[in-house]
Tab-separated table of C-alpha atoms and ligand atoms in Angstrom:
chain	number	residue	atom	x	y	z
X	7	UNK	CA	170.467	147.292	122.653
X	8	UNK	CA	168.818	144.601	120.872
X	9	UNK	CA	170.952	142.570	118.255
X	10	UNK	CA	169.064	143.711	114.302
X	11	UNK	CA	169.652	139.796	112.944
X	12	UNK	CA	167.783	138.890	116.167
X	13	UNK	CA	164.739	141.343	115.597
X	14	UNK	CA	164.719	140.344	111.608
X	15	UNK	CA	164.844	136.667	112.520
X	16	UNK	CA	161.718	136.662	114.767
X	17	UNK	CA	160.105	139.297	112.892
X	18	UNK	CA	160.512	137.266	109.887
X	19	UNK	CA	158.933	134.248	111.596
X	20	UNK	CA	156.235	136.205	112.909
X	21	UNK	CA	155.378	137.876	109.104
X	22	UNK	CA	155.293	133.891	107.413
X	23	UNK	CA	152.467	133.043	110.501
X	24	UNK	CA	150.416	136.415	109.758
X	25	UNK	CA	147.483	134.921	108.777
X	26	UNK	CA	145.321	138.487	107.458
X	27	UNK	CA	146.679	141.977	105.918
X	28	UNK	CA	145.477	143.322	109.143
X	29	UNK	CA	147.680	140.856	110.906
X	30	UNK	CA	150.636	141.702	109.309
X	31	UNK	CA	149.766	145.696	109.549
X	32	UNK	CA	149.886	145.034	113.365
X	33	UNK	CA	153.586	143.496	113.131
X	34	UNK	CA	154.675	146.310	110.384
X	35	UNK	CA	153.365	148.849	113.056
X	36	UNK	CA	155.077	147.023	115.962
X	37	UNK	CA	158.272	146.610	114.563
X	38	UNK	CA	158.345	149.628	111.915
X	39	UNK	CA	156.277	151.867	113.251
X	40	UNK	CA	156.709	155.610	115.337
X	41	UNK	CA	157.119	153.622	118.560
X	42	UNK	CA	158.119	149.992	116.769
X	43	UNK	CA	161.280	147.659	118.249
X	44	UNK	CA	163.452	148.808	115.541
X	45	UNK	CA	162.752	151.932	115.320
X	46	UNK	CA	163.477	152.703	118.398
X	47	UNK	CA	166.870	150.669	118.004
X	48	UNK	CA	167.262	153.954	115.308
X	49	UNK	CA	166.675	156.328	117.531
X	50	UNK	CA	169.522	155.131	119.586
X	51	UNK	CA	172.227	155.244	116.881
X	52	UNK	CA	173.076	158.956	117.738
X	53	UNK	CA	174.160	158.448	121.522
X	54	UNK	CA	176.912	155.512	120.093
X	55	UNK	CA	180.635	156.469	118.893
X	56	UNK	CA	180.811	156.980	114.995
X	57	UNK	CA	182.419	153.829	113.614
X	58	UNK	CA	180.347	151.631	115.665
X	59	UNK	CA	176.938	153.447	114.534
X	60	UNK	CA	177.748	153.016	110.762
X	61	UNK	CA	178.393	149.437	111.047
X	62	UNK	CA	175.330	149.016	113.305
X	63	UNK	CA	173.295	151.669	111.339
X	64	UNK	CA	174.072	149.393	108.540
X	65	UNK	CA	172.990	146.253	109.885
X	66	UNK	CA	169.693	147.928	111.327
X	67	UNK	CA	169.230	149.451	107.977
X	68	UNK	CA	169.507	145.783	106.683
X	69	UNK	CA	167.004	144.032	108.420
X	70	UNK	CA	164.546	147.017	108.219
X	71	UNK	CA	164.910	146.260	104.384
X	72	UNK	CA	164.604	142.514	104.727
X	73	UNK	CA	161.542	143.149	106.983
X	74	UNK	CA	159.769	145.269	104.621
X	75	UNK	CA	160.523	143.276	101.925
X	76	UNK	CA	158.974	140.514	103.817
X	77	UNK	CA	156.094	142.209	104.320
X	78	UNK	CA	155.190	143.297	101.360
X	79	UNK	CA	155.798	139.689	99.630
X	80	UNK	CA	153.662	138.325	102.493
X	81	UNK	CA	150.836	141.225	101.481
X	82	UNK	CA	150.634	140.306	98.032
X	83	UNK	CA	150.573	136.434	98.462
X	84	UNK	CA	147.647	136.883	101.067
X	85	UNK	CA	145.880	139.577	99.243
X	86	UNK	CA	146.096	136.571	96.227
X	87	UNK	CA	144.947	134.110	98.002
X	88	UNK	CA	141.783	136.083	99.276
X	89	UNK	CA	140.990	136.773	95.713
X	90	UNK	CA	141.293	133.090	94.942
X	91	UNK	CA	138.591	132.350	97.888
X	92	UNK	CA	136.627	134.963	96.567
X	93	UNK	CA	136.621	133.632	93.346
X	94	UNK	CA	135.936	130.081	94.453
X	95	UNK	CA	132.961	131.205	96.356
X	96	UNK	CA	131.616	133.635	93.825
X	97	UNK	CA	132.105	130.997	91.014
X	98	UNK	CA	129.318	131.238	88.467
X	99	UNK	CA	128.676	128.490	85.908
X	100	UNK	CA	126.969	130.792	82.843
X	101	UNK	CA	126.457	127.777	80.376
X	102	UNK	CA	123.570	125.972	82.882
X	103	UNK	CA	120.145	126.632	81.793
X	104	UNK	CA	118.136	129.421	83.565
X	105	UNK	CA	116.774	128.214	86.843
X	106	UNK	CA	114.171	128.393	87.581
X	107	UNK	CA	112.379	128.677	84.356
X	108	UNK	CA	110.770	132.049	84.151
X	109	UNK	CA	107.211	132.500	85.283
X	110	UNK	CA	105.612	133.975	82.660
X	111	UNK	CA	103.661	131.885	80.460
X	112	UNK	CA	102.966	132.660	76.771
X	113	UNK	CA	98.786	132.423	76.458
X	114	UNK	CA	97.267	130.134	74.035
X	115	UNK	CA	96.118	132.738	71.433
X	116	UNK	CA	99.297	134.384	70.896
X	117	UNK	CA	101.186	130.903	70.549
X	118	UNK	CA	98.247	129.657	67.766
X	119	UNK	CA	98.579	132.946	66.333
X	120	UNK	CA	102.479	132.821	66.118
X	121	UNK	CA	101.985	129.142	64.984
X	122	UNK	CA	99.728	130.461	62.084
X	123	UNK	CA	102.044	132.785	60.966
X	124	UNK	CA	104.871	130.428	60.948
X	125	UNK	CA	103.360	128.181	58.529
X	126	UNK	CA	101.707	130.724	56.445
X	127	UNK	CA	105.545	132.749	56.340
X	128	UNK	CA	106.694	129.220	55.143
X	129	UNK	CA	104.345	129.367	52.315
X	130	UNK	CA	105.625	132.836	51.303
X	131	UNK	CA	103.000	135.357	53.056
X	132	UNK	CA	103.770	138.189	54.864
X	133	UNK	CA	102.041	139.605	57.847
X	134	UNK	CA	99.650	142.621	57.402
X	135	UNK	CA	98.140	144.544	60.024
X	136	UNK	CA	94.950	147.680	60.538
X	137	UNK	CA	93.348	149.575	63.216
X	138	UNK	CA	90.726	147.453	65.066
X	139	UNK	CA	88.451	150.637	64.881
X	140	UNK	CA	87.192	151.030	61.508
X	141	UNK	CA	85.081	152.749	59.375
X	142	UNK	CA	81.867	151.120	57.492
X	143	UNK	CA	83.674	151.385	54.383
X	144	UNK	CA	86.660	149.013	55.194
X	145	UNK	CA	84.845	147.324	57.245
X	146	UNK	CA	81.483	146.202	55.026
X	147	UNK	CA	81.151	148.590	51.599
X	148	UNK	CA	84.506	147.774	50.339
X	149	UNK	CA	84.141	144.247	50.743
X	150	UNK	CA	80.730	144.321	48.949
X	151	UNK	CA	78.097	144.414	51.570
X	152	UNK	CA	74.930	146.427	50.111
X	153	UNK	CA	73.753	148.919	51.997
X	154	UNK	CA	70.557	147.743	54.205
X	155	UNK	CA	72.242	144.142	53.510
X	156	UNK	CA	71.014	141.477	56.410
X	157	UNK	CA	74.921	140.474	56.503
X	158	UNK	CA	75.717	143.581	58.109
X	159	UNK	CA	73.223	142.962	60.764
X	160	UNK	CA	74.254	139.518	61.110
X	161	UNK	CA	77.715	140.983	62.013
X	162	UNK	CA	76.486	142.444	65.633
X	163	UNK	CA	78.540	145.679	64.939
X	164	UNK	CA	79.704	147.486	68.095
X	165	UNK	CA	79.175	151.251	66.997
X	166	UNK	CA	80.551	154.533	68.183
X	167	UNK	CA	78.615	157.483	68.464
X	168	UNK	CA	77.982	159.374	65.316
X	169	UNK	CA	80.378	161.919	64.454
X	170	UNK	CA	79.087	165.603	63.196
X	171	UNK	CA	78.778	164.247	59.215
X	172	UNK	CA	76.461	161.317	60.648
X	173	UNK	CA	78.512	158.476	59.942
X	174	UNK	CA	80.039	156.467	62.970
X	175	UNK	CA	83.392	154.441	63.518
X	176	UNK	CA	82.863	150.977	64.921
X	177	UNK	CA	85.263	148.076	65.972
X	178	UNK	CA	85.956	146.037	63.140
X	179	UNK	CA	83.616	142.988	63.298
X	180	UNK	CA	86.068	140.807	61.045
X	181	UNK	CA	89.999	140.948	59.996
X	182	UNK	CA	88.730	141.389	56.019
X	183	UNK	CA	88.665	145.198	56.238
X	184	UNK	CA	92.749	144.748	56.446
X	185	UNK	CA	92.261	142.933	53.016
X	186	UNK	CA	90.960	146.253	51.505
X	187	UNK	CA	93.639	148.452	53.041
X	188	UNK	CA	96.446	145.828	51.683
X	189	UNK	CA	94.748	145.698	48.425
X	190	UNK	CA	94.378	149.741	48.473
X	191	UNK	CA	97.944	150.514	49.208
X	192	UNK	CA	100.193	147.827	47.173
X	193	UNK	CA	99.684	146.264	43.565
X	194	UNK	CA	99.804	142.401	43.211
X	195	UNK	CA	100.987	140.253	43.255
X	196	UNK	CA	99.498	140.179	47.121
X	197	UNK	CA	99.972	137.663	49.589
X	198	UNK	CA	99.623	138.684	53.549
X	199	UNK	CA	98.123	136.988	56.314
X	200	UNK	CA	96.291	139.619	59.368
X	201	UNK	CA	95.989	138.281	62.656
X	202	UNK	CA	93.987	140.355	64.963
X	203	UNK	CA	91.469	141.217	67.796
X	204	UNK	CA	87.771	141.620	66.204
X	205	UNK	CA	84.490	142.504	67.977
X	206	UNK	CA	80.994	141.182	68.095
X	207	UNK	CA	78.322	142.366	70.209
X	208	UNK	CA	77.368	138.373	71.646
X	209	UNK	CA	78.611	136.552	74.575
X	210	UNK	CA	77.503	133.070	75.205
X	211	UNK	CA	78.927	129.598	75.901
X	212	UNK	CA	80.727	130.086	72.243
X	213	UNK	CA	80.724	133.789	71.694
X	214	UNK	CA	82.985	136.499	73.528
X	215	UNK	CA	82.576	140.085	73.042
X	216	UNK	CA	85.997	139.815	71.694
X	217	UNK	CA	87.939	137.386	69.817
X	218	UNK	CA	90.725	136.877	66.958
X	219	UNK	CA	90.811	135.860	63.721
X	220	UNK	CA	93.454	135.437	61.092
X	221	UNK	CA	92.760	136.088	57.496
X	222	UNK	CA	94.452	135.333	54.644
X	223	UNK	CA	94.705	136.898	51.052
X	224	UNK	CA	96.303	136.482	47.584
X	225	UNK	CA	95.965	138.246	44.668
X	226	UNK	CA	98.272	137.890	41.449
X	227	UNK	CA	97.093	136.958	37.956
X	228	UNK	CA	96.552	132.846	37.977
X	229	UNK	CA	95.912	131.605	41.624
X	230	UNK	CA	92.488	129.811	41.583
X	231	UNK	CA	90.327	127.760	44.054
X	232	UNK	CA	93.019	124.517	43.381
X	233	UNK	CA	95.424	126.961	44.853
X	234	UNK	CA	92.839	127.798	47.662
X	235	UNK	CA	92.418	124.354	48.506
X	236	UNK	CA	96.065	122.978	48.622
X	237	UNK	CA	97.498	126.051	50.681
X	238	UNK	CA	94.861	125.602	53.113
X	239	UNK	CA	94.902	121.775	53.307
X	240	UNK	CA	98.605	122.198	53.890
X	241	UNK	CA	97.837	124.176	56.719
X	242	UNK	CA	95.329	122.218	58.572
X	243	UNK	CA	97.791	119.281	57.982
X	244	UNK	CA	100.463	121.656	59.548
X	245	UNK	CA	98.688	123.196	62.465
X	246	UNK	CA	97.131	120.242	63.912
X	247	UNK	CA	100.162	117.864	63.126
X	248	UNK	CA	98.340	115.365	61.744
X	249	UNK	CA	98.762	114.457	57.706
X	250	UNK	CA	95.516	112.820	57.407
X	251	UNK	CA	93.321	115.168	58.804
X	252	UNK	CA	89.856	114.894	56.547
X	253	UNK	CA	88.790	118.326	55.761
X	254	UNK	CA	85.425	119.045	53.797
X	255	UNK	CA	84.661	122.478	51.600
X	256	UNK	CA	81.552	123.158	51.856
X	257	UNK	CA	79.527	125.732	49.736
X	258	UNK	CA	78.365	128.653	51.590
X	259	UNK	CA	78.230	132.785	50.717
X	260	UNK	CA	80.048	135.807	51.686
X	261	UNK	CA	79.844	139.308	50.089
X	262	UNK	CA	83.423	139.538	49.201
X	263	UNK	CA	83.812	136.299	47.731
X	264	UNK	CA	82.347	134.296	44.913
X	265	UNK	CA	82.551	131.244	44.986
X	266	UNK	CA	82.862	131.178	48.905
X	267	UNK	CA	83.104	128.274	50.859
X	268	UNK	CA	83.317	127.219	54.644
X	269	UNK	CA	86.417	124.844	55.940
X	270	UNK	CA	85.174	121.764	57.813
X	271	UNK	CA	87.457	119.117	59.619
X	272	UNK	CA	86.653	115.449	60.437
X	273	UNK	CA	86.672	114.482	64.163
X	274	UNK	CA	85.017	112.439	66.599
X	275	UNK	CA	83.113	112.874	69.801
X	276	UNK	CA	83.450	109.336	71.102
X	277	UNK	CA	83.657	109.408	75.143
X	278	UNK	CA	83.183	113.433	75.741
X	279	UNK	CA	86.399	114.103	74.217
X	280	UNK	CA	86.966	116.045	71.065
X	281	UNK	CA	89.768	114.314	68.634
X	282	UNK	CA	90.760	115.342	65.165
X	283	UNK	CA	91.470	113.784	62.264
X	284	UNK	CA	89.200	110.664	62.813
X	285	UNK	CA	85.178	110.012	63.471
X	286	UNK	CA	82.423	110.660	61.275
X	287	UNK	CA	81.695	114.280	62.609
X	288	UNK	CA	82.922	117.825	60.878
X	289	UNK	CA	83.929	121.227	62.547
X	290	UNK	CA	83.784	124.613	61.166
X	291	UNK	CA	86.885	126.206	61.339
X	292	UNK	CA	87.155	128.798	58.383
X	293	UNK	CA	85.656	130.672	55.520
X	294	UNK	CA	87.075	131.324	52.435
X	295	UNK	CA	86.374	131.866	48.815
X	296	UNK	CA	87.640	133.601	45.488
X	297	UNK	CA	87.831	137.265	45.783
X	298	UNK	CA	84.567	139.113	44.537
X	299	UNK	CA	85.389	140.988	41.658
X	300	UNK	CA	83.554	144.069	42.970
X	301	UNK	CA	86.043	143.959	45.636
X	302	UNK	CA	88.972	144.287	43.344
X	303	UNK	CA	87.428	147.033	41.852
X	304	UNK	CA	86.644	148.538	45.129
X	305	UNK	CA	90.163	148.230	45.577
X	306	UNK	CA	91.730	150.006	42.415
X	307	UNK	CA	92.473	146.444	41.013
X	308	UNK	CA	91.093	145.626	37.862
X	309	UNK	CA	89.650	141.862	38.373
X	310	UNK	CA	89.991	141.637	34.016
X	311	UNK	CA	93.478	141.652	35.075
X	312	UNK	CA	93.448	140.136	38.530
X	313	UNK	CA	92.039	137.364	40.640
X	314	UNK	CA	92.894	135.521	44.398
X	315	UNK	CA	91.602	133.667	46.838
X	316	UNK	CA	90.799	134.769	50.733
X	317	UNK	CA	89.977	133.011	54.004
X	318	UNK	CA	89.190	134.194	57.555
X	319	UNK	CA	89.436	131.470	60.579
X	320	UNK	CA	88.341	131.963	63.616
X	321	UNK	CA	91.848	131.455	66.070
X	322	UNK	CA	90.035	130.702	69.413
X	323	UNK	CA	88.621	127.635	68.414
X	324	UNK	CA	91.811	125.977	66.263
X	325	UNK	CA	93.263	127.060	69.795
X	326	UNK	CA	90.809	124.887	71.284
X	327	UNK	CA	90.710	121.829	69.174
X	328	UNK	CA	94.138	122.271	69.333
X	329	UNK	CA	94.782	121.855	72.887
X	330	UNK	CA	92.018	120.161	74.270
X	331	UNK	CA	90.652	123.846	75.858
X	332	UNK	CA	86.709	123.207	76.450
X	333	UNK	CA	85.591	126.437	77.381
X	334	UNK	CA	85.590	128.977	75.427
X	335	UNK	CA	85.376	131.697	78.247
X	336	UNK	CA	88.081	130.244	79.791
X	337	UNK	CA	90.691	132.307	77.392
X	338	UNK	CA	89.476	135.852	78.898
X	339	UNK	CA	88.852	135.526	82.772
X	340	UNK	CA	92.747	136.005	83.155
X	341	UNK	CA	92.825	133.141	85.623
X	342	UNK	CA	96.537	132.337	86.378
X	343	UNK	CA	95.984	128.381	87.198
X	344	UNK	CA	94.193	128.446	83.722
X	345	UNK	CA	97.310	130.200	82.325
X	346	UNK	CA	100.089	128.191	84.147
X	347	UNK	CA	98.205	125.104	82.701
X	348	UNK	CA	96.928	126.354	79.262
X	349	UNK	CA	100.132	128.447	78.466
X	350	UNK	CA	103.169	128.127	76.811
X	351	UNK	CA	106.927	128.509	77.850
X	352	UNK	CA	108.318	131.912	76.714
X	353	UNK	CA	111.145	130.545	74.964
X	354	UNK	CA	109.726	127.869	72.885
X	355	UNK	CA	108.907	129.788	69.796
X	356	UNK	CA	107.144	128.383	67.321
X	357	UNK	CA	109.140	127.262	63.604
X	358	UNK	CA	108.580	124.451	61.312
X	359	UNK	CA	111.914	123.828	61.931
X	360	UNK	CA	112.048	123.773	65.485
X	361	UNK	CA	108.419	122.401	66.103
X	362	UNK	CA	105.342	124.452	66.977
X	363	UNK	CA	104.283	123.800	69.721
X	364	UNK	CA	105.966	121.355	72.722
T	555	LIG	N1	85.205	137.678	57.423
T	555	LIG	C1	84.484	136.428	57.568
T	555	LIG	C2	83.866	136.354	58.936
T	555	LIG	O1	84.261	137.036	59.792
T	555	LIG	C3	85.390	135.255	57.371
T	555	LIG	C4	85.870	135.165	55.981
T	555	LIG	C5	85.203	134.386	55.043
T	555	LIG	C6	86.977	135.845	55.574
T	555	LIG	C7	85.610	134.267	53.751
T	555	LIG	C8	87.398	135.771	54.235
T	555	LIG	C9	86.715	134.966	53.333
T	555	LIG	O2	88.491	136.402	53.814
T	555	LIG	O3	87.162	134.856	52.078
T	555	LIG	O4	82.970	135.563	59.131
């Protein structure tokens, strides 16, 4: 027979060194268990005389509990502590900034286009949208092209095959058919700016099947070509992030406008490279002009009543003067050390508050 403070005493020693819950398990089972040391001291309660197998009973009872208890307090404060090295291990800091950055870059076009339209929302315009397949009414009639009219030649149209009346859909050779569809579906006062994808059929060292343009248009009853001027002066100023950018209007013609003029900005060639905003050479970036009032009333709008202004600028090559891109080609051949170098992180979105472009 085995003395019960003797088995609790070791026991206890052996539970404080148990270094794992499986540890421990092995001493619960060896002492506790079917075949354990005091269980078996149990078993051999019945063969003693009745007054000596209560007060033994008792004591065994006694350091079973004390073991148990043991064991369980040793359990919880192990089970703790693995949580603890867990924890350590697994510990996260969320507040870093992501690392690495993501890979995806922004491309050029979409970051001058969402430039754009952060400076034109500034001024008050909202964004308006169409379909870049089109019919020949939004896309020349509507906008005061005469039939047989060289301009719609001049436009390289891209059309689809005639449909069973005769006439045939095309993709939209400019963003001014959105004008008509703004101007058809809301009254003035009007003031939206259309980015978009437009078509020519001419590729060269400045042309690409397919480029983008963002127009501009305003209708109320006062705006006149001082208003023309200053909004778009404030945007070239803007955009390039330059205040004294020189920028020339220069007489020109378009159907839909009268008087129409064509945007020029002062730069220089000196050395091979192209810099705005100083030199004695100009650069075509826009056209613009007062709306014609045949458009108007091609519209519904009654141009006794109303008047605006409109521009259209061609977004590839801001992009380019921009930021230095010399090929034109370059935006469409999908070329991912182009687009790594060219583009633009995805979280730096552009805002005159926050900067446009960085
Ligand atoms: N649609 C013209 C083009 O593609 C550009 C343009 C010129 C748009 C004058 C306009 C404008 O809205 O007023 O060449």
């Amino acid at each position: 027979m085995e003395d019960p403070d003797l088995i609790r005493d070791q026991t206890l020693r052996q539970i404080a060194a148990a270094a794992s819950p499986d540890a421990l398990e092995q001493i619960r089972v060896a002492v506790l268990g079917r075949r354990g040391r005091l269980t078996e001291q149990m078993k051999d309660l019945a063969t003693l005389a009745s007054g000596e197998r209560k007060a033994r009973g008792a004591a065994l009872n006694a350091a079973r509990d004390a073991i148990s208890q043991a064991i369980e307090d040793r359990k919880r404060a192990l089970d703790a502590a693995q949580l603890e090295r867990r924890l350590a291990a697994e510990r996260l800091d969320v507040t870093l900034p992501a690392r690495p950055e993501p890979q995806g870059r922004i491309h050029p076009i979409s970051q001058t286009l969402d430039e754009c339209i952060a400076i034109f929302a500034n001024m008050g315009f909202r964004v308006a949208e169409g379909p870049d397949i089109e019919d020949d009414f939004h896309n020349f009639t509507a906008l005061n092209f005469p039939p047989e009219h060289p301009a719609r030649l001049m436009h390289d149209t891209f059309f689809f095959p005639p449909r069973p009346d005769g006439t045939r859909m095309l993709l939209r050779t400019h963003t001014s058919p959105v004008q008509v569809r703004t101007m058809m579906s809301q009254r003035p006062p009007i003031r939206v700016v259309v980015p978009g994808r437009t078509y020519r059929c001419d590729s060269d060292m400045t042309h690409t099947p397919m480029f983008h343009q963002i127009e501009g248009l305003v209708i109320d009853r006062t705006t006149h070509m001082g208003h023309l001027k200053g909004c778009l002066i404030e945007f070239v100023k803007s955009f390039f992030e330059i205040d004294a950018v020189p920028v020339r209007f220069r007489p020109s013609f378009f159907p839909f406008t009268e008087p129409s003029a064509e945007v020029d900005i002062g730069c220089s060639r000196a050395g091979g490279e192209l810099r705005i905003g100083a030199g004695a050479e100009w650069l075509e970036i826009l056209g613009c002009g007062m709306v014609h009032p045949n458009v108007l009333k091609n519209c519904g709008i009654d141009p006794e009543e109303h008047q605006g202004f409109a521009w259209g600028m061609g977004v590839e090559r801001i992009a380019m003067l921009k930021y230095g891109i010399p090929d034109l080609r370059t935006f469409y051949e999908s070329d991912l050390r182009w687009l790594r170098h060219y583009g633009f992180a995805a979280l730096d979105i552009p805002s005159l508050a926050g900067g446009l472009a960085r």
